[in-house]
Short mmCIF file of C-alpha atoms in Angstrom, two decimals:
data_model
loop_
_atom_site.label_atom_id
_atom_site.label_comp_id
_atom_site.label_asym_id
_atom_site.label_seq_id
_atom_site.Cartn_x
_atom_site.Cartn_y
_atom_site.Cartn_z
CA MET A 1 -9.89 -39.42 -15.40
CA THR A 2 -9.01 -43.03 -15.98
CA GLN A 3 -11.04 -45.91 -14.54
CA ASN A 4 -8.71 -46.48 -11.56
CA LYS A 5 -8.16 -42.75 -11.02
CA LYS A 6 -11.35 -40.89 -10.21
CA LEU A 7 -12.11 -37.28 -9.44
CA ILE A 8 -14.88 -37.20 -6.83
CA ALA A 9 -16.73 -34.11 -5.59
CA ILE A 10 -17.92 -33.67 -2.01
CA THR A 11 -20.75 -31.17 -1.70
CA GLY A 12 -23.69 -30.21 0.48
CA GLY A 13 -25.29 -27.18 2.07
CA ILE A 14 -23.55 -24.91 4.53
CA GLY A 15 -23.12 -26.71 7.87
CA SER A 16 -23.86 -30.16 6.45
CA GLY A 17 -20.48 -31.67 7.34
CA LYS A 18 -18.57 -31.54 4.03
CA SER A 19 -15.35 -30.62 5.84
CA SER A 20 -15.80 -33.50 8.28
CA VAL A 21 -16.17 -35.93 5.38
CA ALA A 22 -13.12 -34.38 3.66
CA LYS A 23 -11.05 -34.71 6.87
CA ILE A 24 -12.00 -38.36 7.30
CA LEU A 25 -11.02 -39.09 3.69
CA LYS A 26 -7.68 -37.33 4.29
CA ASP A 27 -7.19 -39.44 7.41
CA PHE A 28 -7.82 -42.52 5.24
CA GLY A 29 -4.89 -41.38 3.07
CA TYR A 30 -6.73 -39.90 0.10
CA LYS A 31 -5.72 -36.63 -1.53
CA VAL A 32 -8.44 -34.08 -0.83
CA PHE A 33 -8.60 -30.58 -2.29
CA SER A 34 -10.77 -27.77 -0.95
CA CYS A 35 -12.21 -25.19 -3.34
CA ASP A 36 -12.37 -22.78 -0.39
CA LYS A 37 -8.62 -23.22 0.27
CA ILE A 38 -7.81 -22.83 -3.42
CA TYR A 39 -9.92 -19.64 -3.40
CA VAL A 40 -7.83 -18.34 -0.49
CA ASP A 41 -4.62 -19.26 -2.36
CA LEU A 42 -5.82 -17.29 -5.38
CA LEU A 43 -6.83 -14.37 -3.16
CA ASN A 44 -3.38 -14.36 -1.55
CA GLN A 45 -1.83 -14.19 -5.01
CA GLY A 46 -3.97 -11.12 -5.73
CA TYR A 47 -5.65 -13.06 -8.55
CA PHE A 48 -9.05 -11.35 -8.16
CA ASN A 49 -8.06 -7.98 -6.66
CA LYS A 50 -8.67 -5.80 -9.70
CA GLU A 51 -12.03 -7.39 -10.52
CA PHE A 52 -13.19 -7.32 -6.89
CA ALA A 53 -12.29 -3.63 -6.51
CA LYS A 54 -14.06 -2.79 -9.76
CA ASN A 55 -17.24 -4.75 -8.99
CA PHE A 56 -17.62 -4.64 -5.20
CA GLY A 57 -15.94 -1.38 -4.15
CA LYS A 58 -13.84 -1.04 -1.02
CA VAL A 59 -13.73 -4.68 0.11
CA PHE A 60 -10.03 -4.70 1.01
CA ASN A 61 -8.47 -4.05 4.39
CA GLU A 62 -5.66 -1.52 4.81
CA ASP A 63 -3.06 -4.31 4.58
CA GLY A 64 -4.46 -5.29 1.15
CA SER A 65 -6.21 -8.45 2.36
CA LEU A 66 -9.81 -9.11 1.40
CA ASN A 67 -12.43 -8.17 3.99
CA LYS A 68 -14.42 -11.41 3.62
CA LYS A 69 -17.12 -10.38 6.08
CA LEU A 70 -17.83 -7.19 4.14
CA LEU A 71 -17.84 -9.05 0.81
CA ALA A 72 -20.25 -11.63 2.30
CA GLN A 73 -22.59 -8.85 3.49
CA ILE A 74 -22.62 -7.44 -0.05
CA VAL A 75 -23.17 -10.67 -1.98
CA PHE A 76 -25.59 -12.42 0.38
CA THR A 77 -28.01 -9.50 0.23
CA ASP A 78 -27.83 -9.01 -3.56
CA LYS A 79 -28.35 -12.02 -5.87
CA ASP A 80 -26.84 -10.17 -8.85
CA LYS A 81 -23.67 -9.44 -6.88
CA LEU A 82 -23.55 -13.08 -5.71
CA ASN A 83 -23.85 -14.31 -9.30
CA LEU A 84 -21.14 -11.87 -10.35
CA LEU A 85 -18.81 -13.11 -7.59
CA ASN A 86 -19.45 -16.73 -8.58
CA ASN A 87 -18.82 -15.98 -12.26
CA LEU A 88 -15.54 -14.25 -11.41
CA THR A 89 -14.22 -16.98 -9.14
CA HIS A 90 -15.58 -20.43 -10.03
CA LYS A 91 -13.87 -20.95 -13.37
CA ALA A 92 -10.47 -19.95 -11.98
CA ILE A 93 -10.95 -22.20 -8.94
CA MET A 94 -12.00 -25.21 -11.06
CA ASN A 95 -9.08 -24.72 -13.43
CA GLU A 96 -6.74 -24.85 -10.45
CA VAL A 97 -8.54 -27.93 -9.07
CA LEU A 98 -8.11 -29.76 -12.36
CA ILE A 99 -4.43 -28.79 -12.62
CA ARG A 100 -3.79 -30.14 -9.12
CA ALA A 101 -5.88 -33.29 -9.67
CA ILE A 102 -4.09 -34.19 -12.93
CA GLN A 103 -0.82 -34.26 -10.98
CA GLN A 104 -2.18 -37.05 -8.73
CA ASN A 105 -1.67 -40.74 -9.50
CA ASN A 106 -4.71 -41.96 -7.58
CA THR A 107 -8.33 -41.09 -6.94
CA CYS A 108 -8.73 -37.69 -5.32
CA PHE A 109 -11.61 -35.83 -3.75
CA VAL A 110 -12.58 -32.17 -4.03
CA GLU A 111 -14.72 -30.32 -1.49
CA VAL A 112 -16.95 -28.13 -3.69
CA PRO A 113 -19.45 -26.05 -1.67
CA LEU A 114 -21.29 -24.59 -4.67
CA LEU A 115 -21.18 -27.55 -7.05
CA PHE A 116 -24.80 -27.48 -8.23
CA GLU A 117 -25.10 -23.69 -8.13
CA SER A 118 -22.15 -23.55 -10.55
CA ASN A 119 -23.37 -26.52 -12.62
CA LEU A 120 -20.01 -28.28 -12.19
CA GLN A 121 -21.23 -31.81 -11.44
CA SER A 122 -20.30 -33.04 -14.94
CA GLN A 123 -16.63 -32.24 -14.21
CA PHE A 124 -16.50 -35.17 -11.75
CA ASP A 125 -16.65 -38.95 -12.05
CA GLU A 126 -18.77 -39.16 -8.88
CA VAL A 127 -20.54 -36.72 -6.57
CA ILE A 128 -20.99 -37.27 -2.83
CA VAL A 129 -23.73 -35.13 -1.28
CA VAL A 130 -23.59 -34.63 2.49
CA LYS A 131 -27.00 -33.96 4.04
CA ARG A 132 -27.88 -32.99 7.59
CA ASN A 133 -30.94 -31.83 9.51
CA LEU A 134 -31.56 -28.12 8.79
CA ASP A 135 -31.70 -27.07 12.47
CA ALA A 136 -28.39 -28.85 13.16
CA ARG A 137 -26.83 -27.12 10.14
CA ILE A 138 -28.00 -23.68 11.31
CA GLN A 139 -26.72 -24.25 14.86
CA SER A 140 -23.39 -25.55 13.60
CA VAL A 141 -22.78 -22.49 11.40
CA ILE A 142 -23.85 -20.06 14.16
CA GLU A 143 -21.23 -21.62 16.45
CA ARG A 144 -18.53 -22.03 13.80
CA ASP A 145 -18.75 -18.64 12.09
CA ASN A 146 -20.17 -16.49 14.90
CA LEU A 147 -23.16 -15.50 12.76
CA THR A 148 -26.75 -14.79 13.73
CA GLU A 149 -29.51 -17.24 12.87
CA LYS A 150 -30.85 -14.68 10.37
CA GLU A 151 -27.45 -14.45 8.62
CA VAL A 152 -27.17 -18.24 8.37
CA LYS A 153 -30.71 -18.60 7.00
CA CYS A 154 -29.93 -15.90 4.43
CA ARG A 155 -26.89 -17.87 3.26
CA ILE A 156 -28.88 -21.10 3.11
CA SER A 157 -31.59 -19.38 1.04
CA ASN A 158 -28.91 -18.41 -1.52
CA GLN A 159 -27.73 -22.01 -1.90
CA PHE A 160 -28.96 -25.01 -3.83
CA ASP A 161 -32.07 -26.55 -2.22
CA TYR A 162 -30.72 -29.89 -1.00
CA GLU A 163 -33.88 -30.58 1.00
CA ASN A 164 -36.15 -30.80 -2.05
CA ALA A 165 -33.77 -31.71 -4.87
CA ASN A 166 -33.76 -35.05 -6.67
CA LEU A 167 -30.35 -36.47 -5.71
CA SER A 168 -30.93 -40.02 -6.98
CA ASN A 169 -28.01 -39.77 -9.45
CA TYR A 170 -25.56 -39.00 -6.65
CA LYS A 171 -24.15 -40.75 -3.59
CA VAL A 172 -25.79 -39.28 -0.48
CA ILE A 173 -24.40 -39.46 3.06
CA ILE A 174 -26.83 -38.52 5.84
CA ASN A 175 -24.72 -36.88 8.56
CA ASP A 176 -27.06 -37.43 11.50
CA GLY A 177 -24.94 -39.26 14.06
CA ASN A 178 -21.57 -39.17 15.77
CA ILE A 179 -18.15 -39.20 14.09
CA ASN A 180 -17.84 -43.01 14.24
CA GLU A 181 -21.17 -43.42 12.45
CA LEU A 182 -19.98 -40.96 9.79
CA ILE A 183 -16.73 -42.92 9.35
CA ASN A 184 -18.74 -46.14 8.88
CA LYS A 185 -21.00 -44.48 6.28
CA ILE A 186 -17.96 -43.20 4.37
CA ASN A 187 -16.32 -46.64 4.44
CA ALA A 188 -19.50 -48.23 3.07
CA LEU A 189 -19.72 -45.60 0.35
CA LEU A 190 -16.07 -46.03 -0.70
CA VAL A 191 -16.71 -49.73 -1.28
CA LYS A 192 -19.47 -48.80 -3.73
CA ILE A 193 -17.65 -46.07 -5.67
CA LEU A 194 -14.11 -47.43 -5.71
#
């Protein structure tokens, strides 16, 4: 991307507040893409159906839609299956992200949950990492997704280790306060990166 047009990733562990940061940036008027939403778009187009059926078995509902809960149970208990799912989906999702971003005239942001796991950080001009206390993350996901604590911890254990990683090359937002504090942190960060 050109100097005045940047492609910026937003990432962080499950329950860290990536979506909150993305929403605030949207409210500020920035174009924000979600890899999760693009994934759903591709699923709705039947983009992965054949590969999913071949590799994961009966993961489709009677109406042809993907049974996401069943797929999650399969991949979050089998690292090989999780890697296979990521290999099948990430390249297609990133291609779609780049197509959509190229069509923008200004800086845009992309919410990328599995940025480091997929080694995609070099695709972006900047990376914003959202961090949050582990207990708060677990509680947030339990409430949001109606999962057990064990299920949430299993998902966290399959993700990049944000707690112990060296993130000095990236912009880090600590999401440990209320929404107004988060807005102020994002404003301060935008001054630095834009």
